[in-house]
Short mmCIF file of C-alpha atoms in Angstrom, two decimals:
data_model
loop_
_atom_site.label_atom_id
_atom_site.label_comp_id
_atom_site.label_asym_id
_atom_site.label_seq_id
_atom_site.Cartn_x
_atom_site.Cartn_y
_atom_site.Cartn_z
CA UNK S 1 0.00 0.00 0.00
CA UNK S 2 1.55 3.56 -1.42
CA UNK S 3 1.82 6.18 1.66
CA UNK S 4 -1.04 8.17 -0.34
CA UNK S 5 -3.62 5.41 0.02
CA UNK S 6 -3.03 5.80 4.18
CA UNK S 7 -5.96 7.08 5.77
CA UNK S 8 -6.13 9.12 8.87
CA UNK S 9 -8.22 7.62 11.89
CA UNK S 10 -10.79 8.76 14.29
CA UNK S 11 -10.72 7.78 17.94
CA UNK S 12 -12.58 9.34 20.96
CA UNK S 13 -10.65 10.10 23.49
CA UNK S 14 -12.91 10.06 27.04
CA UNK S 15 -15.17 10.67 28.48
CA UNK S 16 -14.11 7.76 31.10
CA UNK S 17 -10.36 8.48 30.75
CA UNK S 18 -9.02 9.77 34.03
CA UNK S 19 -7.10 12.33 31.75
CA UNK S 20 -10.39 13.73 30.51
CA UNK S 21 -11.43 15.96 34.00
CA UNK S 22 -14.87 14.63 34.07
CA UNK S 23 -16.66 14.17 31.12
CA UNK S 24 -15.07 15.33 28.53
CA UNK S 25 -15.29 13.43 25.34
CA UNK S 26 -12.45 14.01 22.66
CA UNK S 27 -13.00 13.05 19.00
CA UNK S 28 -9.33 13.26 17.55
CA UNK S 29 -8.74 12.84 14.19
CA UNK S 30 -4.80 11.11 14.51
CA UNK S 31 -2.36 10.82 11.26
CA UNK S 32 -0.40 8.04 13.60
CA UNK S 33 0.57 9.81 17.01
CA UNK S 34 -0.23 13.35 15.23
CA UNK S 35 -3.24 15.05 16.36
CA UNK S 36 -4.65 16.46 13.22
CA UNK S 37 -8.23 17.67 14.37
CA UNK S 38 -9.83 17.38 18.14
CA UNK S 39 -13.64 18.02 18.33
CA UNK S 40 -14.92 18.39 21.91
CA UNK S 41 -18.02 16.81 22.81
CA UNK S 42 -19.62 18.41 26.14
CA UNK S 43 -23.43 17.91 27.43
CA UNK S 44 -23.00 14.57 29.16
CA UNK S 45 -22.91 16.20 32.38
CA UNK S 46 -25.77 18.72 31.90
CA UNK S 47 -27.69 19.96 35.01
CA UNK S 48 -29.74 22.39 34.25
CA UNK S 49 -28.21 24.82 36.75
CA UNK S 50 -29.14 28.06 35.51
CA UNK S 51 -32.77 27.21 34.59
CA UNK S 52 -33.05 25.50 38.74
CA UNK S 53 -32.20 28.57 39.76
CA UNK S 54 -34.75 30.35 37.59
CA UNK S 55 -37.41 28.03 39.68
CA UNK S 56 -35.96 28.99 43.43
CA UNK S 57 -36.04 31.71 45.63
CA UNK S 58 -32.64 33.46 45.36
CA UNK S 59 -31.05 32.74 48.30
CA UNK S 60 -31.98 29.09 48.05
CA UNK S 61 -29.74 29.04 44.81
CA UNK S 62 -26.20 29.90 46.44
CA UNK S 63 -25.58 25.95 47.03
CA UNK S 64 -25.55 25.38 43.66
CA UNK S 65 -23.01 28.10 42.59
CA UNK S 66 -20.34 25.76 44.32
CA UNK S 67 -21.45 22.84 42.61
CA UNK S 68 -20.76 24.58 39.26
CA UNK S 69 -16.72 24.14 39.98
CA UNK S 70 -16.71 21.84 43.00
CA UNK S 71 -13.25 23.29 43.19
CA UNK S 72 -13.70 27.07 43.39
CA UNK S 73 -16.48 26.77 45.66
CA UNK S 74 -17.00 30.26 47.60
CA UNK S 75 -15.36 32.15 44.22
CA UNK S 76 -18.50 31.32 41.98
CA UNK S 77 -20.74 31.88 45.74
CA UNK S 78 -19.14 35.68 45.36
CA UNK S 79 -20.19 36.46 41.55
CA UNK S 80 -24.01 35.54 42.79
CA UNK S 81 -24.44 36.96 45.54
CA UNK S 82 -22.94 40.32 44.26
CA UNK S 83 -25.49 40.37 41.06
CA UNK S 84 -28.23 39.96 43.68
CA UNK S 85 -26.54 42.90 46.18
CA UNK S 86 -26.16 45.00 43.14
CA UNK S 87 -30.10 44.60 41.82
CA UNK S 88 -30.70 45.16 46.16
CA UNK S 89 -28.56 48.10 46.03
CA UNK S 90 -27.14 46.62 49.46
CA UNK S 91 -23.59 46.41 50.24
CA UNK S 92 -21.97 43.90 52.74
CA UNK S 93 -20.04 45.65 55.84
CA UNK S 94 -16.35 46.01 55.82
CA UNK S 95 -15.29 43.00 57.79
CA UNK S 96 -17.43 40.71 55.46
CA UNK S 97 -15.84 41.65 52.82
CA UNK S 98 -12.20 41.06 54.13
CA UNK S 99 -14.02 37.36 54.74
CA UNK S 100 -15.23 37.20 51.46
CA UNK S 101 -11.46 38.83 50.47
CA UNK S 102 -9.40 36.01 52.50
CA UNK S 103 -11.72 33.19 51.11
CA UNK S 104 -11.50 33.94 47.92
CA UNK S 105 -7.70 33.35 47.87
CA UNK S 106 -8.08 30.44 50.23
CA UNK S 107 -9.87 28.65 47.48
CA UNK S 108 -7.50 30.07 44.23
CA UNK S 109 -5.10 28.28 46.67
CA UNK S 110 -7.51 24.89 46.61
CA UNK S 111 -7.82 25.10 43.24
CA UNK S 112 -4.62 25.67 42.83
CA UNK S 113 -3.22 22.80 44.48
CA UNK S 114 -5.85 20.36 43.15
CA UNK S 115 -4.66 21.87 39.85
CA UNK S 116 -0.96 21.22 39.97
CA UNK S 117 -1.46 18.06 41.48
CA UNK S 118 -3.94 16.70 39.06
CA UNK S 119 -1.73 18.03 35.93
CA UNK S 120 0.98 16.53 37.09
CA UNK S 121 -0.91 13.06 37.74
CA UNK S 122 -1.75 13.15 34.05
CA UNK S 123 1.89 13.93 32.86
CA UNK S 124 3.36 10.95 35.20
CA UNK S 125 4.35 12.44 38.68
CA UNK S 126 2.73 11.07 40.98
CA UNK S 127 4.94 12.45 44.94
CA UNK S 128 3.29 16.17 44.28
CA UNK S 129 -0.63 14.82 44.01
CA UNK S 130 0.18 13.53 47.51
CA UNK S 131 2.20 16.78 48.80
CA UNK S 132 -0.32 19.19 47.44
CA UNK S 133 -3.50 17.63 49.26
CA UNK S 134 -1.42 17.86 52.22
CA UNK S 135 -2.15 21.31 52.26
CA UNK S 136 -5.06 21.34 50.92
CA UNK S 137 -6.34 19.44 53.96
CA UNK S 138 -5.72 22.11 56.43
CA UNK S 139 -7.22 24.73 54.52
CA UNK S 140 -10.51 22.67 53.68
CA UNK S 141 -10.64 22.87 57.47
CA UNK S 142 -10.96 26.71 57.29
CA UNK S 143 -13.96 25.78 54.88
CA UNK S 144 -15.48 23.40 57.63
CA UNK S 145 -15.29 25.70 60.45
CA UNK S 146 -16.74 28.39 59.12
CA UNK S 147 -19.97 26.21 56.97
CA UNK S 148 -20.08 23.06 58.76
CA UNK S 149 -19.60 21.81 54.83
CA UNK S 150 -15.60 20.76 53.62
CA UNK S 151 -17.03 21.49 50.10
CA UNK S 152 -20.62 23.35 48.93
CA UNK S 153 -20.29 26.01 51.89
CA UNK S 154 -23.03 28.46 50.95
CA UNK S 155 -21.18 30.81 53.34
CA UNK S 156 -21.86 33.96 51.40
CA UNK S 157 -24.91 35.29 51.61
CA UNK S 158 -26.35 38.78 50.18
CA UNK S 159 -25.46 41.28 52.59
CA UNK S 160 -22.43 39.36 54.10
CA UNK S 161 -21.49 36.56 54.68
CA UNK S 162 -23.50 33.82 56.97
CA UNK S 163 -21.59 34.16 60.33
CA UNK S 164 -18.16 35.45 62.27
CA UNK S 165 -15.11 33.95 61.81
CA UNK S 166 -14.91 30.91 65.25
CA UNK S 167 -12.55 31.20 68.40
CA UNK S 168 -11.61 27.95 68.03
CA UNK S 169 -10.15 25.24 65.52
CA UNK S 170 -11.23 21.62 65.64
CA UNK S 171 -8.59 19.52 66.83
CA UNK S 172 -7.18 16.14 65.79
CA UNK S 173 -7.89 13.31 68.32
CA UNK S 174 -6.02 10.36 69.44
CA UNK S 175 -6.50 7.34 67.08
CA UNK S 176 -4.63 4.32 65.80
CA UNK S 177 -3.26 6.53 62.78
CA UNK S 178 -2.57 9.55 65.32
CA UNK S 179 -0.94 9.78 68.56
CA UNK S 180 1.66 11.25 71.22
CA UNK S 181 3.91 13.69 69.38
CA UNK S 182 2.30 12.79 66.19
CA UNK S 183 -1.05 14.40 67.15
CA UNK S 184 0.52 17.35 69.39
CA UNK S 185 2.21 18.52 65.97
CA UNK S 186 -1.27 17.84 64.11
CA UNK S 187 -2.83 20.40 66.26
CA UNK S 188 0.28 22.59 67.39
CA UNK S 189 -1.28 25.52 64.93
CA UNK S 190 -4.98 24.57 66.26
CA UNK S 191 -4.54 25.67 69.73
CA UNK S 192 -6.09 29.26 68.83
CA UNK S 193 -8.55 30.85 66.81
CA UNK S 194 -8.99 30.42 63.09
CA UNK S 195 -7.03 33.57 62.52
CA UNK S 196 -4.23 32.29 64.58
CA UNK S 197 -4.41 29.10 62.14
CA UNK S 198 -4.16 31.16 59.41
CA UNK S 199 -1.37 32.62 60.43
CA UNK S 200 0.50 29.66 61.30
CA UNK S 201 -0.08 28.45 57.66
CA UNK S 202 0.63 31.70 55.82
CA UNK S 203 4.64 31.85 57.48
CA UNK S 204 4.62 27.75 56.41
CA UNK S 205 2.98 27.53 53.19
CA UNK S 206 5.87 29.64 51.23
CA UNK S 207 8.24 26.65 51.91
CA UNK S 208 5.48 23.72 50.77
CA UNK S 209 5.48 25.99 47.59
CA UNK S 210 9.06 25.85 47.38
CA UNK S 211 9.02 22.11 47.77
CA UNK S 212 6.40 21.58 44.61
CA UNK S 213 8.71 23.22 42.60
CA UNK S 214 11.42 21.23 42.92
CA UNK S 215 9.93 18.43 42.33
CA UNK S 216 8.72 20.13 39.50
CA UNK S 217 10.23 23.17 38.41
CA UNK S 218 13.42 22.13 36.55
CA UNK S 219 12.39 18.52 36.22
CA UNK S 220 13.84 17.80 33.49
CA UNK S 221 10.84 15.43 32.10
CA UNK S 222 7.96 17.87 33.31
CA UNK S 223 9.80 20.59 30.73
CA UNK S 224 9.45 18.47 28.15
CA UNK S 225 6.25 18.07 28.46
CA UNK S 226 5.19 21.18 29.18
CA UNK S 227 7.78 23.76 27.31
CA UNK S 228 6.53 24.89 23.73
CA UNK S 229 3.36 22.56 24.01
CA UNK S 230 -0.17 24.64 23.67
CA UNK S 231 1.62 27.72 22.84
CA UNK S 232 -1.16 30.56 23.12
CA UNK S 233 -0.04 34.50 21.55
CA UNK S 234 -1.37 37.51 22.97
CA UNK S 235 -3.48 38.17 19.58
CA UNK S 236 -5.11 33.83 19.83
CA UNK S 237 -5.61 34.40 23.78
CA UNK S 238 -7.99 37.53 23.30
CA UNK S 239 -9.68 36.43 20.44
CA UNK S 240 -10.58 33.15 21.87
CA UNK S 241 -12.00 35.29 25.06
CA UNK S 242 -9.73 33.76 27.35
CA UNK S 243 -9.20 34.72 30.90
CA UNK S 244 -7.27 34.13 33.86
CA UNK S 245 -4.25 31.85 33.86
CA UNK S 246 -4.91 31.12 30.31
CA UNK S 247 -4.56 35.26 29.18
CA UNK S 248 -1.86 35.93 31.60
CA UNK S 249 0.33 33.03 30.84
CA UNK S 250 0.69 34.95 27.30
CA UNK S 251 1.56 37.73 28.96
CA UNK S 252 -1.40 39.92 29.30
CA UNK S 253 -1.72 41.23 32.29
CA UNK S 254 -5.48 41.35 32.86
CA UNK S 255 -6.99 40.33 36.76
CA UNK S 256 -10.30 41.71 37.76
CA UNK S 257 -9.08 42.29 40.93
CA UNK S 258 -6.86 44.72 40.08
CA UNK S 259 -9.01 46.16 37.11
CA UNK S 260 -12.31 46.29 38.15
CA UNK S 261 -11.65 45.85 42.29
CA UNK S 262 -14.71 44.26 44.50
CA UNK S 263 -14.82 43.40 47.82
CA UNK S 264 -11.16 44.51 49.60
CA UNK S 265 -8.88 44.28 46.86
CA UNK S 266 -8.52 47.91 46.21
CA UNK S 267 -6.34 47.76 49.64
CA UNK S 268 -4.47 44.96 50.00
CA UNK S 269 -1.02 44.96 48.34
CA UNK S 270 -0.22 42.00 45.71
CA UNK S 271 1.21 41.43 42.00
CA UNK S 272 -0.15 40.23 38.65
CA UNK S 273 2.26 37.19 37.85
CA UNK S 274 2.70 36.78 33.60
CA UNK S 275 4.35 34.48 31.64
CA UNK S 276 5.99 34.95 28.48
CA UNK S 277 6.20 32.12 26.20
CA UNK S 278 1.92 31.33 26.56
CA UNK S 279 3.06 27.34 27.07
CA UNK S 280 1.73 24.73 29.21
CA UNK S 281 4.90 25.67 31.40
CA UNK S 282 4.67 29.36 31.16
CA UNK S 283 1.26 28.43 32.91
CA UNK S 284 2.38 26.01 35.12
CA UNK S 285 4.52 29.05 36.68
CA UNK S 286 1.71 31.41 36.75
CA UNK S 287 -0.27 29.28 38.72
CA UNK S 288 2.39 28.44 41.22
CA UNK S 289 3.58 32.08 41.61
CA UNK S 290 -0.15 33.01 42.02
CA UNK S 291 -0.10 30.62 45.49
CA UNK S 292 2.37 32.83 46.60
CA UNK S 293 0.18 35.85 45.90
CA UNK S 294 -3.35 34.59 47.10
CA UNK S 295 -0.94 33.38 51.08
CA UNK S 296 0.27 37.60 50.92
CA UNK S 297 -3.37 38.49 50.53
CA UNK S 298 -4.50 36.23 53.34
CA UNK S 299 -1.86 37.46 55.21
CA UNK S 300 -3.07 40.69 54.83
CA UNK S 301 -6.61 40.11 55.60
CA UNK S 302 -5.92 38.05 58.48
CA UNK S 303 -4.06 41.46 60.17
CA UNK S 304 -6.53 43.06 59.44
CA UNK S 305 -9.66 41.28 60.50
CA UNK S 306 -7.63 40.60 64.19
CA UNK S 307 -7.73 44.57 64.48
CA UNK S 308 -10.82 45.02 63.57
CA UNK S 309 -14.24 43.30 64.73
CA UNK S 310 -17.32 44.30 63.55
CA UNK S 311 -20.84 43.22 61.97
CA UNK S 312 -20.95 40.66 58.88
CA UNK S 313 -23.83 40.92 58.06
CA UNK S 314 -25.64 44.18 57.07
CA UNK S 315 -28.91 45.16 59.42
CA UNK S 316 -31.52 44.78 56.73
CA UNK S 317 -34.00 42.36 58.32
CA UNK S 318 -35.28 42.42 54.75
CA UNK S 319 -32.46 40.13 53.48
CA UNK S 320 -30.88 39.27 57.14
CA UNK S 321 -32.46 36.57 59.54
CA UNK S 322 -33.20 37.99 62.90
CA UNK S 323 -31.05 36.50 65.61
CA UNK S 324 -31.93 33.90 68.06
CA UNK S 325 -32.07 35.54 70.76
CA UNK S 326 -34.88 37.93 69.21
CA UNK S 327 -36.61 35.36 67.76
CA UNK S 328 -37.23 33.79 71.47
CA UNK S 329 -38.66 36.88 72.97
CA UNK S 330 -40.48 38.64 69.88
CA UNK S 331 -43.20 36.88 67.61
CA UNK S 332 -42.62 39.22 65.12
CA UNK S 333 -39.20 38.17 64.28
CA UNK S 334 -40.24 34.48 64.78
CA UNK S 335 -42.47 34.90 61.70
CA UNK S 336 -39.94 37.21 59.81
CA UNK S 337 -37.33 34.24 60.35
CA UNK S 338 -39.96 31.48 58.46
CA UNK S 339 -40.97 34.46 56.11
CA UNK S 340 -37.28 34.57 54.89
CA UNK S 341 -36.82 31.23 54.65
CA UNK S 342 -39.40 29.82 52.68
CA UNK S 343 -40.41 32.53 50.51
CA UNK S 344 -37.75 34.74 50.56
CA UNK S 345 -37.26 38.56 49.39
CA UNK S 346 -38.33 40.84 46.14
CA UNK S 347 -35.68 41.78 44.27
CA UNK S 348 -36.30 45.21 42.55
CA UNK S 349 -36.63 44.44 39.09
CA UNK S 350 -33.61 45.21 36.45
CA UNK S 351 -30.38 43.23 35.26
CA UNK S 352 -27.14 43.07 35.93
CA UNK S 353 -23.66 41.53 35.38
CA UNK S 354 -21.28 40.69 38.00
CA UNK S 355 -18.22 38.88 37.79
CA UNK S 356 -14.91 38.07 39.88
CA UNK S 357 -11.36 36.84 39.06
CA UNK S 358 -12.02 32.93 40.26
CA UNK S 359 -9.06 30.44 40.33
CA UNK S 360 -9.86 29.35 36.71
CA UNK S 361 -10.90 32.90 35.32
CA UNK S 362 -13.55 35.22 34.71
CA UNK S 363 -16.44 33.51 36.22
CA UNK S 364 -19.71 36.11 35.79
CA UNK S 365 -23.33 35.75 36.92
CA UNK S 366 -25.65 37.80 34.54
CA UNK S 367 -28.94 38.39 36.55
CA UNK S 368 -32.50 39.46 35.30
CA UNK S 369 -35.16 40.43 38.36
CA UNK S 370 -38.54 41.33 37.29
CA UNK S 371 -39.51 42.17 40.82
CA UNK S 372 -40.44 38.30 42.20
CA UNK S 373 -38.82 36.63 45.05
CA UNK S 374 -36.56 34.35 42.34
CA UNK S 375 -34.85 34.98 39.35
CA UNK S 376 -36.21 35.35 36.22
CA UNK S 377 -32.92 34.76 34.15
CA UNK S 378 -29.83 33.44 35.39
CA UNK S 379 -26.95 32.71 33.07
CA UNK S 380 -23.16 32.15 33.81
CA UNK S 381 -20.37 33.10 32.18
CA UNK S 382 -17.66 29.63 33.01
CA UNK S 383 -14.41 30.43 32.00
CA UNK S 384 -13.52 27.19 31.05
CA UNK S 385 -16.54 26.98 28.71
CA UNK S 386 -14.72 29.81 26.50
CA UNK S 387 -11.59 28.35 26.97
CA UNK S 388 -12.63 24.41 24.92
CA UNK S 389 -13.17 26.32 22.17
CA UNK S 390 -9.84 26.91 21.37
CA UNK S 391 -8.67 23.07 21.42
CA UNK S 392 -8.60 22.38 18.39
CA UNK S 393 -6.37 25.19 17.58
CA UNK S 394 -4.02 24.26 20.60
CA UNK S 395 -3.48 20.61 19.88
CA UNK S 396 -3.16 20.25 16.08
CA UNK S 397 0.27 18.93 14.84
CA UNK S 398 1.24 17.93 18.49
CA UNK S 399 1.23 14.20 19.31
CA UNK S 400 -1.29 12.47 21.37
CA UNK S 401 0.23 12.35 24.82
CA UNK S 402 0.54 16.43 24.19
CA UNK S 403 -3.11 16.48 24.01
CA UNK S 404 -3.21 15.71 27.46
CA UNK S 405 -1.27 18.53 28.72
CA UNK S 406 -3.31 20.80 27.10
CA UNK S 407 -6.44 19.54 28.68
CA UNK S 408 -4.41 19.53 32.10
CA UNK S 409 -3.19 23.58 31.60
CA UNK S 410 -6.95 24.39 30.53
CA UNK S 411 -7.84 23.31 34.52
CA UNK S 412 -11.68 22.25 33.59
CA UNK S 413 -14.05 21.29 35.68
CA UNK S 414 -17.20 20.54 34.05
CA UNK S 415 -19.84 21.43 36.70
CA UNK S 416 -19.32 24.72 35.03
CA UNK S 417 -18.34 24.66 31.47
CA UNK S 418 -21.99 21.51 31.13
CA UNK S 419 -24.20 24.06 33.49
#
């Protein structure tokens, strides 16, 4: 047979492959190992999230916000509840939105870390999956103590956030797997309040960073598959409508916190990391650099929430419950607390757009009100939804193992992109 009568072939790639984040399913058309074509198939997750929420009162809708990325959880929270406190014309009080502030970077930092550990799972490391969920515990501990939930926390909530930071961090207790000096280092940084935890981890987690990267860094296999492999330019990265990691690892410089500031961004002190080169490794150090930024910004908040106590939540029994100590003495707020709680508020009617710079990139919440106590349109803007498009473009001529880096560097989750 003459090399012209050689046909290309067709193989799907997912959407069971552990490589495939989810559900995605991958029709590649291959000339050997050469990807010549990729056609993403998405809507075999679909859940209807935007249209549920259409059908609930608003504030019953915040839970599923962090099921959209189960990764990014009180990021996606934020862009909600901000449409509906924009329609309210409410605002949340100061120390809320240092909580909202701190939280947001305590989750880039989840994502983060479930990010480069994943990746590098699906390239063939295997030592920094285990070190970065090592960290990752601790901080989903900040999660539980402040929601009672490790994952869907529905701890923002339109006017602030749903209560005060606690006195005290749960502690490890004796068992088989932990004992004697074992468990009094487990719980050496739990002896205080949450802010003291913080703190412990923000002067520690600079040197777990430091460890991920060399194990990774100047690995000599992770730069081959990473360096020169899903190169993106400035020009592709806008015109695809790309944001986040994937825009600033070609070396835009484009964060919504520092362009379009919400909550306390405006005053605490941090820097826009680029790359240069718009690889898979250019974005690899983003990302990493990024972790550094997000534990500055906690460090900041936590200093300033010690100094500073105050309300968080705003006194708008409109949008507020009543507290329980009211609710036992006056009848009033009894039926205001059921009133809230099962049928909710108005919402003046009007639209509006709000979005914030989550872990994966520009995640938005456009909101329509026509005056009811739920939504009459909700649709969200998923950044990796915008970002699929473009793989096709990414992975042509590279080989097939390639393919998988680029799906790794996109960091899907498809909660969000299959809404």
């Amino acid at each position: 047979m003459s090399s012209q009568e050689i046909r290309n072939y067709t193989m799907n790639f997912g959407p069971q492959h552990p490589a495939a984040h989810g559900v995605l399913r991958l029709v590649l058309e291959m000339d050997g190992e050469t990807v010549v074509r990729a056609d993403p198939h998405i809507g075999l997750l679909h859940r209807g999230t935007e249209k549920l929420a259409e059908s609930k009162p608003f504030n019953q809708s915040i839970g599923y916000m962090d099921r959209l990325d189960y990764v990014s959880m009180m990021c996606n929270e934020h862009a909600y509840v901000r449409a509906i406190e924009t329609l309210l014309g409410i605002e949340a009080p100061i120390r809320a939105q240092y909580i909202r502030t701190m939280f947001d970077e305590i989750t880039r930092i989840l994502n983060h870390l479930m990010w480069v550990g994943s990746n590098a799972l699906d390239l063939g490391a295997m030592a920094v999956f285990l070190y970065a969920f090592r960290e990752r515990e601790e901080l989903m501990d900040c999660y539980e103590a402040v929601s009672g939930a490790r994952m869907h926390a529905t701890y923002y909530r339109p006017g602030g956030v749903y209560r005060d930071l606690p006195g005290k961090m749960s502690q490890y207790r004796e068992s088989p797997w932990h004992k004697g000096k074992d468990l009094q280092r487990l719980n050496a940084w739990r002896e205080g309040s949450m802010l003291d935890f913080l703190d412990a981890f923000t002067a520690d987690f600079s040197k777990k960073v430091d460890e991920y990267e060399e194990l990774l860094t100047d690995n000599r296999i992770w730069k081959q598959r990473t360096v020169g492999i899903g190169v993106v330019s400035p020009e592709m990265a806008q015109q695809w409508g790309m944001t986040g990691v994937m825009l600033r690892g070609s070396g835009i410089a484009w964060d919504l916190r520092k362009k379009q500031p919400y909550a306390k961004y405006a005053d605490v002190d941090f820097d826009i990391p680029v790359g240069v080169n718009g690889d898979c490794y250019d974005r690899y150090l983003v990302r990493i650099e990024e972790m550094r930024q997000s534990n500055r910004i906690i460090k900041q908040c936590v200093d300033w929430l010690r100094a500073n106590p105050g309300p968080v939540m705003v006194e708008n029994f409109k949008v507020a419950p009543p507290k329980r100590e009211a609710m036992k003495e006056d009848m009033e707020a009894l039926i205001h607390h059921f009133k809230l709680f099962t049928e909710g508020y108005g919402v003046p009617a009007g639209e509006t757009y709000s979005a914030v710079e989550a872990p994966k990139g520009e995640f938005g919440c456009y909101l329509v009100s026509d005056g009811a106590n739920k939504p009459f349109r909700v649709h969200l803007r998923a950044p990796g939804f915008a970002h699929l498009s473009s793989m096709d473009v990414l992975v042509r001529g590279h080989m097939l193992a390639d393919a998988v880096a680029v799906i790794g560097t996109y960091d899907l989750v498809f909660g969000e992109v299959d809404r």
